[in-house]
Amino acid sequence: MSTFRVERSPLRQFMFGLVGLLLILAAIDIVWAHKLAEPPTRDSSGNLTTRGQVDRRHDLMWGSLFLLVGGGTVLIAVSGLIRRQPMLEIAEEGVSIRLLSGNQMVHIPFHRVIWARSGVDNSPEAGINPRQLLIAVDSPSRFPEHLWGAEWQDDVLRVDVQGWTETAEEIAIRIGIEKTRYDVRQARAAETDADSEEESLL
């Protein structure tokens, strides 16, 4: 049973879908409506000129591209808003993060977690250096190497949490709390086992 759950931001998904809708409207205007886009050139008889035929081919090419990208974007946004799948779940035994192809999750048991904190993405493509969730583990080779929205840097998993409902700082704190609770439960269980073994020897 999960004790903490993080999803994609509904507002961000709505804005993502809005961008897709704008691309679809642009495609309609480019190919058919011509309210903003210039229509292909025609002669006095209404037939496409040589230049107009070239323009028409370009319009069809760009319109088709905008329509495909816009339609896909809208479908992804609507699907995300309806399904509301968790991007991260924290349970008693560990952390699960949706990082694999096929929309699968990577499970990191707490006995493998060394620490969790937030950090800055300093890579050139990151732009404004967004915050990342950092999770250090004792054996990275036990986990998948190729991930979506995350990467390994030595023994630290760096996860992009932009557009999630919680910040990297909040998630790291929650992981730290549950990791501490897990360690306490394990220590108590070990003490109980030791006491039981000692009593059996008496």
mmCIF file with all atom_site columns, C-alpha atoms in Angstrom:
data_model
loop_
_atom_site.group_PDB
_atom_site.id
_atom_site.type_symbol
_atom_site.label_atom_id
_atom_site.label_alt_id
_atom_site.label_comp_id
_atom_site.label_asym_id
_atom_site.label_entity_id
_atom_site.label_seq_id
_atom_site.pdbx_PDB_ins_code
_atom_site.Cartn_x
_atom_site.Cartn_y
_atom_site.Cartn_z
_atom_site.occupancy
_atom_site.B_iso_or_equiv
_atom_site.pdbx_formal_charge
_atom_site.auth_seq_id
_atom_site.auth_comp_id
_atom_site.auth_asym_id
_atom_site.auth_atom_id
_atom_site.pdbx_PDB_model_num
ATOM 1   C CA . MET A 1 1   ? 0.000  0.000   0.000   1.00 0.00 ? 1   MET A CA 1
ATOM 2   C CA . SER A 1 2   ? 1.476  3.358   -1.014  1.00 0.00 ? 2   SER A CA 1
ATOM 3   C CA . THR A 1 3   ? 1.850  6.054   1.644   1.00 0.00 ? 3   THR A CA 1
ATOM 4   C CA . PHE A 1 4   ? 2.714  8.861   -0.790  1.00 0.00 ? 4   PHE A CA 1
ATOM 5   C CA . ARG A 1 5   ? 1.815  9.313   -4.452  1.00 0.00 ? 5   ARG A CA 1
ATOM 6   C CA . VAL A 1 6   ? 2.945  11.862  -7.043  1.00 0.00 ? 6   VAL A CA 1
ATOM 7   C CA . GLU A 1 7   ? 1.251  12.431  -10.415 1.00 0.00 ? 7   GLU A CA 1
ATOM 8   C CA . ARG A 1 8   ? 1.800  14.676  -13.401 1.00 0.00 ? 8   ARG A CA 1
ATOM 9   C CA . SER A 1 9   ? 0.439  18.170  -12.880 1.00 0.00 ? 9   SER A CA 1
ATOM 10  C CA . PRO A 1 10  ? -3.113 18.386  -14.350 1.00 0.00 ? 10  PRO A CA 1
ATOM 11  C CA . LEU A 1 11  ? -2.480 22.049  -15.258 1.00 0.00 ? 11  LEU A CA 1
ATOM 12  C CA . ARG A 1 12  ? 0.674  21.145  -17.144 1.00 0.00 ? 12  ARG A CA 1
ATOM 13  C CA . GLN A 1 13  ? -1.140 18.377  -19.021 1.00 0.00 ? 13  GLN A CA 1
ATOM 14  C CA . PHE A 1 14  ? -3.978 20.769  -19.852 1.00 0.00 ? 14  PHE A CA 1
ATOM 15  C CA . MET A 1 15  ? -1.491 23.291  -21.241 1.00 0.00 ? 15  MET A CA 1
ATOM 16  C CA . PHE A 1 16  ? 0.195  20.484  -23.185 1.00 0.00 ? 16  PHE A CA 1
ATOM 17  C CA . GLY A 1 17  ? -3.167 19.557  -24.703 1.00 0.00 ? 17  GLY A CA 1
ATOM 18  C CA . LEU A 1 18  ? -3.877 23.209  -25.494 1.00 0.00 ? 18  LEU A CA 1
ATOM 19  C CA . VAL A 1 19  ? -0.654 23.418  -27.494 1.00 0.00 ? 19  VAL A CA 1
ATOM 20  C CA . GLY A 1 20  ? -1.749 20.337  -29.429 1.00 0.00 ? 20  GLY A CA 1
ATOM 21  C CA . LEU A 1 21  ? -5.145 21.903  -30.131 1.00 0.00 ? 21  LEU A CA 1
ATOM 22  C CA . LEU A 1 22  ? -3.460 25.046  -31.462 1.00 0.00 ? 22  LEU A CA 1
ATOM 23  C CA . LEU A 1 23  ? -1.353 22.905  -33.802 1.00 0.00 ? 23  LEU A CA 1
ATOM 24  C CA . ILE A 1 24  ? -4.510 21.220  -35.103 1.00 0.00 ? 24  ILE A CA 1
ATOM 25  C CA . LEU A 1 25  ? -6.163 24.612  -35.713 1.00 0.00 ? 25  LEU A CA 1
ATOM 26  C CA . ALA A 1 26  ? -3.015 25.813  -37.482 1.00 0.00 ? 26  ALA A CA 1
ATOM 27  C CA . ALA A 1 27  ? -3.104 22.723  -39.713 1.00 0.00 ? 27  ALA A CA 1
ATOM 28  C CA . ILE A 1 28  ? -6.738 23.388  -40.623 1.00 0.00 ? 28  ILE A CA 1
ATOM 29  C CA . ASP A 1 29  ? -5.925 26.995  -41.497 1.00 0.00 ? 29  ASP A CA 1
ATOM 30  C CA . ILE A 1 30  ? -2.860 26.097  -43.539 1.00 0.00 ? 30  ILE A CA 1
ATOM 31  C CA . VAL A 1 31  ? -4.568 23.378  -45.596 1.00 0.00 ? 31  VAL A CA 1
ATOM 32  C CA . TRP A 1 32  ? -8.203 24.501  -45.843 1.00 0.00 ? 32  TRP A CA 1
ATOM 33  C CA . ALA A 1 33  ? -9.357 27.692  -44.098 1.00 0.00 ? 33  ALA A CA 1
ATOM 34  C CA . HIS A 1 34  ? -6.607 30.165  -45.099 1.00 0.00 ? 34  HIS A CA 1
ATOM 35  C CA . LYS A 1 35  ? -7.787 32.753  -42.569 1.00 0.00 ? 35  LYS A CA 1
ATOM 36  C CA . LEU A 1 36  ? -4.241 33.561  -41.454 1.00 0.00 ? 36  LEU A CA 1
ATOM 37  C CA . ALA A 1 37  ? -2.101 31.552  -43.862 1.00 0.00 ? 37  ALA A CA 1
ATOM 38  C CA . GLU A 1 38  ? -1.763 32.735  -47.436 1.00 0.00 ? 38  GLU A CA 1
ATOM 39  C CA . PRO A 1 39  ? -3.712 30.548  -49.911 1.00 0.00 ? 39  PRO A CA 1
ATOM 40  C CA . PRO A 1 40  ? -1.863 29.037  -52.894 1.00 0.00 ? 40  PRO A CA 1
ATOM 41  C CA . THR A 1 41  ? -1.566 31.403  -55.862 1.00 0.00 ? 41  THR A CA 1
ATOM 42  C CA . ARG A 1 42  ? -4.231 31.026  -58.567 1.00 0.00 ? 42  ARG A CA 1
ATOM 43  C CA . ASP A 1 43  ? -4.591 32.559  -62.005 1.00 0.00 ? 43  ASP A CA 1
ATOM 44  C CA . SER A 1 44  ? -7.558 34.602  -63.237 1.00 0.00 ? 44  SER A CA 1
ATOM 45  C CA . SER A 1 45  ? -9.440 31.379  -64.076 1.00 0.00 ? 45  SER A CA 1
ATOM 46  C CA . GLY A 1 46  ? -9.101 30.087  -60.520 1.00 0.00 ? 46  GLY A CA 1
ATOM 47  C CA . ASN A 1 47  ? -6.553 27.394  -61.385 1.00 0.00 ? 47  ASN A CA 1
ATOM 48  C CA . LEU A 1 48  ? -3.388 26.908  -59.367 1.00 0.00 ? 48  LEU A CA 1
ATOM 49  C CA . THR A 1 49  ? -0.330 28.494  -60.936 1.00 0.00 ? 49  THR A CA 1
ATOM 50  C CA . THR A 1 50  ? 2.993  26.682  -61.007 1.00 0.00 ? 50  THR A CA 1
ATOM 51  C CA . ARG A 1 51  ? 3.963  28.614  -57.892 1.00 0.00 ? 51  ARG A CA 1
ATOM 52  C CA . GLY A 1 52  ? 0.582  27.823  -56.369 1.00 0.00 ? 52  GLY A CA 1
ATOM 53  C CA . GLN A 1 53  ? 1.096  24.091  -56.902 1.00 0.00 ? 53  GLN A CA 1
ATOM 54  C CA . VAL A 1 54  ? 4.422  24.287  -55.067 1.00 0.00 ? 54  VAL A CA 1
ATOM 55  C CA . ASP A 1 55  ? 2.769  26.274  -52.254 1.00 0.00 ? 55  ASP A CA 1
ATOM 56  C CA . ARG A 1 56  ? -0.031 23.709  -52.083 1.00 0.00 ? 56  ARG A CA 1
ATOM 57  C CA . ARG A 1 57  ? 2.436  20.850  -51.674 1.00 0.00 ? 57  ARG A CA 1
ATOM 58  C CA . HIS A 1 58  ? 4.206  22.764  -48.916 1.00 0.00 ? 58  HIS A CA 1
ATOM 59  C CA . ASP A 1 59  ? 0.871  23.510  -47.221 1.00 0.00 ? 59  ASP A CA 1
ATOM 60  C CA . LEU A 1 60  ? -0.090 19.821  -47.310 1.00 0.00 ? 60  LEU A CA 1
ATOM 61  C CA . MET A 1 61  ? 3.288  18.800  -45.926 1.00 0.00 ? 61  MET A CA 1
ATOM 62  C CA . TRP A 1 62  ? 3.256  21.272  -43.025 1.00 0.00 ? 62  TRP A CA 1
ATOM 63  C CA . GLY A 1 63  ? -0.462 20.829  -42.395 1.00 0.00 ? 63  GLY A CA 1
ATOM 64  C CA . SER A 1 64  ? -0.095 17.050  -42.167 1.00 0.00 ? 64  SER A CA 1
ATOM 65  C CA . LEU A 1 65  ? 2.858  17.411  -39.787 1.00 0.00 ? 65  LEU A CA 1
ATOM 66  C CA . PHE A 1 66  ? 1.003  19.864  -37.540 1.00 0.00 ? 66  PHE A CA 1
ATOM 67  C CA . LEU A 1 67  ? -2.097 17.660  -37.587 1.00 0.00 ? 67  LEU A CA 1
ATOM 68  C CA . LEU A 1 68  ? -0.195 14.519  -36.602 1.00 0.00 ? 68  LEU A CA 1
ATOM 69  C CA . VAL A 1 69  ? 1.850  16.195  -33.867 1.00 0.00 ? 69  VAL A CA 1
ATOM 70  C CA . GLY A 1 70  ? -1.133 18.172  -32.569 1.00 0.00 ? 70  GLY A CA 1
ATOM 71  C CA . GLY A 1 71  ? -3.431 15.148  -32.577 1.00 0.00 ? 71  GLY A CA 1
ATOM 72  C CA . GLY A 1 72  ? -0.860 13.020  -30.768 1.00 0.00 ? 72  GLY A CA 1
ATOM 73  C CA . THR A 1 73  ? -0.258 15.743  -28.209 1.00 0.00 ? 73  THR A CA 1
ATOM 74  C CA . VAL A 1 74  ? -3.970 16.120  -27.483 1.00 0.00 ? 74  VAL A CA 1
ATOM 75  C CA . LEU A 1 75  ? -4.409 12.345  -27.126 1.00 0.00 ? 75  LEU A CA 1
ATOM 76  C CA . ILE A 1 76  ? -1.477 12.093  -24.707 1.00 0.00 ? 76  ILE A CA 1
ATOM 77  C CA . ALA A 1 77  ? -2.776 15.019  -22.638 1.00 0.00 ? 77  ALA A CA 1
ATOM 78  C CA . VAL A 1 78  ? -6.355 13.710  -22.483 1.00 0.00 ? 78  VAL A CA 1
ATOM 79  C CA . SER A 1 79  ? -5.158 10.191  -21.661 1.00 0.00 ? 79  SER A CA 1
ATOM 80  C CA . GLY A 1 80  ? -2.984 11.553  -18.849 1.00 0.00 ? 80  GLY A CA 1
ATOM 81  C CA . LEU A 1 81  ? -5.846 13.612  -17.417 1.00 0.00 ? 81  LEU A CA 1
ATOM 82  C CA . ILE A 1 82  ? -8.220 10.640  -17.487 1.00 0.00 ? 82  ILE A CA 1
ATOM 83  C CA . ARG A 1 83  ? -5.926 7.848   -16.311 1.00 0.00 ? 83  ARG A CA 1
ATOM 84  C CA . ARG A 1 84  ? -4.033 9.864   -13.664 1.00 0.00 ? 84  ARG A CA 1
ATOM 85  C CA . GLN A 1 85  ? -1.257 7.291   -13.334 1.00 0.00 ? 85  GLN A CA 1
ATOM 86  C CA . PRO A 1 86  ? 1.237  7.911   -10.526 1.00 0.00 ? 86  PRO A CA 1
ATOM 87  C CA . MET A 1 87  ? 4.728  8.977   -11.562 1.00 0.00 ? 87  MET A CA 1
ATOM 88  C CA . LEU A 1 88  ? 6.112  8.007   -8.158  1.00 0.00 ? 88  LEU A CA 1
ATOM 89  C CA . GLU A 1 89  ? 4.824  5.969   -5.241  1.00 0.00 ? 89  GLU A CA 1
ATOM 90  C CA . ILE A 1 90  ? 6.387  5.528   -1.812  1.00 0.00 ? 90  ILE A CA 1
ATOM 91  C CA . ALA A 1 91  ? 5.340  2.405   0.099   1.00 0.00 ? 91  ALA A CA 1
ATOM 92  C CA . GLU A 1 92  ? 6.597  0.723   3.271   1.00 0.00 ? 92  GLU A CA 1
ATOM 93  C CA . GLU A 1 93  ? 9.240  -1.271  1.413   1.00 0.00 ? 93  GLU A CA 1
ATOM 94  C CA . GLY A 1 94  ? 10.556 1.256   -1.082  1.00 0.00 ? 94  GLY A CA 1
ATOM 95  C CA . VAL A 1 95  ? 10.061 3.761   -3.905  1.00 0.00 ? 95  VAL A CA 1
ATOM 96  C CA . SER A 1 96  ? 8.559  3.058   -7.343  1.00 0.00 ? 96  SER A CA 1
ATOM 97  C CA . ILE A 1 97  ? 9.140  5.544   -10.195 1.00 0.00 ? 97  ILE A CA 1
ATOM 98  C CA . ARG A 1 98  ? 7.676  5.432   -13.729 1.00 0.00 ? 98  ARG A CA 1
ATOM 99  C CA . LEU A 1 99  ? 10.913 5.483   -15.749 1.00 0.00 ? 99  LEU A CA 1
ATOM 100 C CA . LEU A 1 100 ? 10.783 2.512   -18.114 1.00 0.00 ? 100 LEU A CA 1
ATOM 101 C CA . SER A 1 101 ? 9.528  2.170   -21.669 1.00 0.00 ? 101 SER A CA 1
ATOM 102 C CA . GLY A 1 102 ? 6.072  0.657   -21.826 1.00 0.00 ? 102 GLY A CA 1
ATOM 103 C CA . ASN A 1 103 ? 5.027  2.916   -18.946 1.00 0.00 ? 103 ASN A CA 1
ATOM 104 C CA . GLN A 1 104 ? 6.542  0.549   -16.365 1.00 0.00 ? 104 GLN A CA 1
ATOM 105 C CA . MET A 1 105 ? 7.919  1.505   -12.960 1.00 0.00 ? 105 MET A CA 1
ATOM 106 C CA . VAL A 1 106 ? 11.345 0.972   -11.421 1.00 0.00 ? 106 VAL A CA 1
ATOM 107 C CA . HIS A 1 107 ? 11.149 -0.247  -7.809  1.00 0.00 ? 107 HIS A CA 1
ATOM 108 C CA . ILE A 1 108 ? 13.954 0.802   -5.452  1.00 0.00 ? 108 ILE A CA 1
ATOM 109 C CA . PRO A 1 109 ? 13.790 -1.035  -2.090  1.00 0.00 ? 109 PRO A CA 1
ATOM 110 C CA . PHE A 1 110 ? 14.671 1.023   0.965   1.00 0.00 ? 110 PHE A CA 1
ATOM 111 C CA . HIS A 1 111 ? 17.463 -1.363  1.923   1.00 0.00 ? 111 HIS A CA 1
ATOM 112 C CA . ARG A 1 112 ? 19.179 -0.227  -1.307  1.00 0.00 ? 112 ARG A CA 1
ATOM 113 C CA . VAL A 1 113 ? 18.637 3.505   -0.688  1.00 0.00 ? 113 VAL A CA 1
ATOM 114 C CA . ILE A 1 114 ? 21.555 5.390   0.890   1.00 0.00 ? 114 ILE A CA 1
ATOM 115 C CA . TRP A 1 115 ? 20.024 8.883   0.796   1.00 0.00 ? 115 TRP A CA 1
ATOM 116 C CA . ALA A 1 116 ? 17.562 11.050  -1.125  1.00 0.00 ? 116 ALA A CA 1
ATOM 117 C CA . ARG A 1 117 ? 17.799 14.794  -1.708  1.00 0.00 ? 117 ARG A CA 1
ATOM 118 C CA . SER A 1 118 ? 17.095 17.447  -4.345  1.00 0.00 ? 118 SER A CA 1
ATOM 119 C CA . GLY A 1 119 ? 19.692 18.857  -6.702  1.00 0.00 ? 119 GLY A CA 1
ATOM 120 C CA . VAL A 1 120 ? 20.138 21.049  -9.769  1.00 0.00 ? 120 VAL A CA 1
ATOM 121 C CA . ASP A 1 121 ? 20.361 19.814  -13.341 1.00 0.00 ? 121 ASP A CA 1
ATOM 122 C CA . ASN A 1 122 ? 23.488 21.538  -14.677 1.00 0.00 ? 122 ASN A CA 1
ATOM 123 C CA . SER A 1 123 ? 23.424 19.934  -18.126 1.00 0.00 ? 123 SER A CA 1
ATOM 124 C CA . PRO A 1 124 ? 23.515 22.419  -21.073 1.00 0.00 ? 124 PRO A CA 1
ATOM 125 C CA . GLU A 1 125 ? 20.168 21.206  -22.454 1.00 0.00 ? 125 GLU A CA 1
ATOM 126 C CA . ALA A 1 126 ? 18.423 21.793  -19.103 1.00 0.00 ? 126 ALA A CA 1
ATOM 127 C CA . GLY A 1 127 ? 18.215 25.534  -19.725 1.00 0.00 ? 127 GLY A CA 1
ATOM 128 C CA . ILE A 1 128 ? 17.196 27.158  -16.441 1.00 0.00 ? 128 ILE A CA 1
ATOM 129 C CA . ASN A 1 129 ? 18.731 24.444  -14.240 1.00 0.00 ? 129 ASN A CA 1
ATOM 130 C CA . PRO A 1 130 ? 15.542 22.807  -12.899 1.00 0.00 ? 130 PRO A CA 1
ATOM 131 C CA . ARG A 1 131 ? 15.551 20.888  -9.628  1.00 0.00 ? 131 ARG A CA 1
ATOM 132 C CA . GLN A 1 132 ? 15.957 17.114  -9.799  1.00 0.00 ? 132 GLN A CA 1
ATOM 133 C CA . LEU A 1 133 ? 15.256 14.285  -7.384  1.00 0.00 ? 133 LEU A CA 1
ATOM 134 C CA . LEU A 1 134 ? 18.509 12.537  -6.450  1.00 0.00 ? 134 LEU A CA 1
ATOM 135 C CA . ILE A 1 135 ? 18.507 9.017   -4.989  1.00 0.00 ? 135 ILE A CA 1
ATOM 136 C CA . ALA A 1 136 ? 21.800 7.339   -4.039  1.00 0.00 ? 136 ALA A CA 1
ATOM 137 C CA . VAL A 1 137 ? 21.767 3.536   -3.985  1.00 0.00 ? 137 VAL A CA 1
ATOM 138 C CA . ASP A 1 138 ? 24.300 0.944   -2.874  1.00 0.00 ? 138 ASP A CA 1
ATOM 139 C CA . SER A 1 139 ? 24.369 -0.992  -6.141  1.00 0.00 ? 139 SER A CA 1
ATOM 140 C CA . PRO A 1 140 ? 23.250 0.772   -9.364  1.00 0.00 ? 140 PRO A CA 1
ATOM 141 C CA . SER A 1 141 ? 23.978 -2.375  -11.405 1.00 0.00 ? 141 SER A CA 1
ATOM 142 C CA . ARG A 1 142 ? 20.876 -3.972  -9.869  1.00 0.00 ? 142 ARG A CA 1
ATOM 143 C CA . PHE A 1 143 ? 18.649 -1.457  -11.664 1.00 0.00 ? 143 PHE A CA 1
ATOM 144 C CA . PRO A 1 144 ? 17.917 -0.730  -15.365 1.00 0.00 ? 144 PRO A CA 1
ATOM 145 C CA . GLU A 1 145 ? 20.513 1.437   -17.065 1.00 0.00 ? 145 GLU A CA 1
ATOM 146 C CA . HIS A 1 146 ? 18.390 3.045   -19.794 1.00 0.00 ? 146 HIS A CA 1
ATOM 147 C CA . LEU A 1 147 ? 15.580 5.133   -18.333 1.00 0.00 ? 147 LEU A CA 1
ATOM 148 C CA . TRP A 1 148 ? 13.013 7.709   -19.467 1.00 0.00 ? 148 TRP A CA 1
ATOM 149 C CA . GLY A 1 149 ? 13.288 11.088  -17.727 1.00 0.00 ? 149 GLY A CA 1
ATOM 150 C CA . ALA A 1 150 ? 16.198 10.011  -15.535 1.00 0.00 ? 150 ALA A CA 1
ATOM 151 C CA . GLU A 1 151 ? 19.855 9.058   -15.700 1.00 0.00 ? 151 GLU A CA 1
ATOM 152 C CA . TRP A 1 152 ? 22.520 7.451   -13.571 1.00 0.00 ? 152 TRP A CA 1
ATOM 153 C CA . GLN A 1 153 ? 25.501 9.482   -12.429 1.00 0.00 ? 153 GLN A CA 1
ATOM 154 C CA . ASP A 1 154 ? 27.766 6.975   -10.684 1.00 0.00 ? 154 ASP A CA 1
ATOM 155 C CA . ASP A 1 155 ? 25.609 5.580   -7.851  1.00 0.00 ? 155 ASP A CA 1
ATOM 156 C CA . VAL A 1 156 ? 23.071 8.447   -7.936  1.00 0.00 ? 156 VAL A CA 1
ATOM 157 C CA . LEU A 1 157 ? 19.813 8.317   -9.876  1.00 0.00 ? 157 LEU A CA 1
ATOM 158 C CA . ARG A 1 158 ? 18.894 11.806  -11.130 1.00 0.00 ? 158 ARG A CA 1
ATOM 159 C CA . VAL A 1 159 ? 15.156 12.057  -11.882 1.00 0.00 ? 159 VAL A CA 1
ATOM 160 C CA . ASP A 1 160 ? 13.487 14.901  -13.795 1.00 0.00 ? 160 ASP A CA 1
ATOM 161 C CA . VAL A 1 161 ? 10.371 15.826  -11.782 1.00 0.00 ? 161 VAL A CA 1
ATOM 162 C CA . GLN A 1 162 ? 9.343  18.890  -13.803 1.00 0.00 ? 162 GLN A CA 1
ATOM 163 C CA . GLY A 1 163 ? 5.571  18.966  -14.243 1.00 0.00 ? 163 GLY A CA 1
ATOM 164 C CA . TRP A 1 164 ? 4.870  16.680  -11.272 1.00 0.00 ? 164 TRP A CA 1
ATOM 165 C CA . THR A 1 165 ? 2.414  17.559  -8.499  1.00 0.00 ? 165 THR A CA 1
ATOM 166 C CA . GLU A 1 166 ? 5.206  17.699  -5.873  1.00 0.00 ? 166 GLU A CA 1
ATOM 167 C CA . THR A 1 167 ? 8.630  19.332  -5.903  1.00 0.00 ? 167 THR A CA 1
ATOM 168 C CA . ALA A 1 168 ? 11.927 17.460  -5.764  1.00 0.00 ? 168 ALA A CA 1
ATOM 169 C CA . GLU A 1 169 ? 12.473 18.816  -2.240  1.00 0.00 ? 169 GLU A CA 1
ATOM 170 C CA . GLU A 1 170 ? 9.122  17.499  -0.969  1.00 0.00 ? 170 GLU A CA 1
ATOM 171 C CA . ILE A 1 171 ? 9.633  14.080  -2.566  1.00 0.00 ? 171 ILE A CA 1
ATOM 172 C CA . ALA A 1 172 ? 13.157 13.770  -1.145  1.00 0.00 ? 172 ALA A CA 1
ATOM 173 C CA . ILE A 1 173 ? 11.894 14.622  2.359   1.00 0.00 ? 173 ILE A CA 1
ATOM 174 C CA . ARG A 1 174 ? 9.122  12.007  2.084   1.00 0.00 ? 174 ARG A CA 1
ATOM 175 C CA . ILE A 1 175 ? 11.586 9.360   0.913   1.00 0.00 ? 175 ILE A CA 1
ATOM 176 C CA . GLY A 1 176 ? 13.888 10.238  3.830   1.00 0.00 ? 176 GLY A CA 1
ATOM 177 C CA . ILE A 1 177 ? 11.030 9.915   6.325   1.00 0.00 ? 177 ILE A CA 1
ATOM 178 C CA . GLU A 1 178 ? 9.884  6.545   5.005   1.00 0.00 ? 178 GLU A CA 1
ATOM 179 C CA . LYS A 1 179 ? 13.483 5.302   4.759   1.00 0.00 ? 179 LYS A CA 1
ATOM 180 C CA . THR A 1 180 ? 13.977 6.161   8.451   1.00 0.00 ? 180 THR A CA 1
ATOM 181 C CA . ARG A 1 181 ? 10.741 4.384   9.384   1.00 0.00 ? 181 ARG A CA 1
ATOM 182 C CA . TYR A 1 182 ? 11.853 1.341   7.399   1.00 0.00 ? 182 TYR A CA 1
ATOM 183 C CA . ASP A 1 183 ? 15.245 1.262   9.156   1.00 0.00 ? 183 ASP A CA 1
ATOM 184 C CA . VAL A 1 184 ? 13.555 1.508   12.575  1.00 0.00 ? 184 VAL A CA 1
ATOM 185 C CA . ARG A 1 185 ? 11.203 -1.382  11.729  1.00 0.00 ? 185 ARG A CA 1
ATOM 186 C CA . GLN A 1 186 ? 14.118 -3.491  10.547  1.00 0.00 ? 186 GLN A CA 1
ATOM 187 C CA . ALA A 1 187 ? 16.111 -2.746  13.701  1.00 0.00 ? 187 ALA A CA 1
ATOM 188 C CA . ARG A 1 188 ? 13.169 -3.661  15.928  1.00 0.00 ? 188 ARG A CA 1
ATOM 189 C CA . ALA A 1 189 ? 12.587 -6.858  13.974  1.00 0.00 ? 189 ALA A CA 1
ATOM 190 C CA . ALA A 1 190 ? 16.261 -7.787  14.376  1.00 0.00 ? 190 ALA A CA 1
ATOM 191 C CA . GLU A 1 191 ? 16.053 -7.139  18.146  1.00 0.00 ? 191 GLU A CA 1
ATOM 192 C CA . THR A 1 192 ? 12.917 -9.268  18.406  1.00 0.00 ? 192 THR A CA 1
ATOM 193 C CA . ASP A 1 193 ? 14.588 -12.128 16.508  1.00 0.00 ? 193 ASP A CA 1
ATOM 194 C CA . ALA A 1 194 ? 17.665 -11.867 18.741  1.00 0.00 ? 194 ALA A CA 1
ATOM 195 C CA . ASP A 1 195 ? 15.522 -11.939 21.903  1.00 0.00 ? 195 ASP A CA 1
ATOM 196 C CA . SER A 1 196 ? 13.581 -14.931 20.608  1.00 0.00 ? 196 SER A CA 1
ATOM 197 C CA . GLU A 1 197 ? 16.777 -16.794 19.789  1.00 0.00 ? 197 GLU A CA 1
ATOM 198 C CA . GLU A 1 198 ? 18.193 -16.013 23.233  1.00 0.00 ? 198 GLU A CA 1
ATOM 199 C CA . GLU A 1 199 ? 15.028 -17.249 24.957  1.00 0.00 ? 199 GLU A CA 1
ATOM 200 C CA . SER A 1 200 ? 15.120 -20.499 22.957  1.00 0.00 ? 200 SER A CA 1
ATOM 201 C CA . LEU A 1 201 ? 18.637 -21.164 24.234  1.00 0.00 ? 201 LEU A CA 1
ATOM 202 C CA . LEU A 1 202 ? 17.618 -20.772 27.885  1.00 0.00 ? 202 LEU A CA 1
#
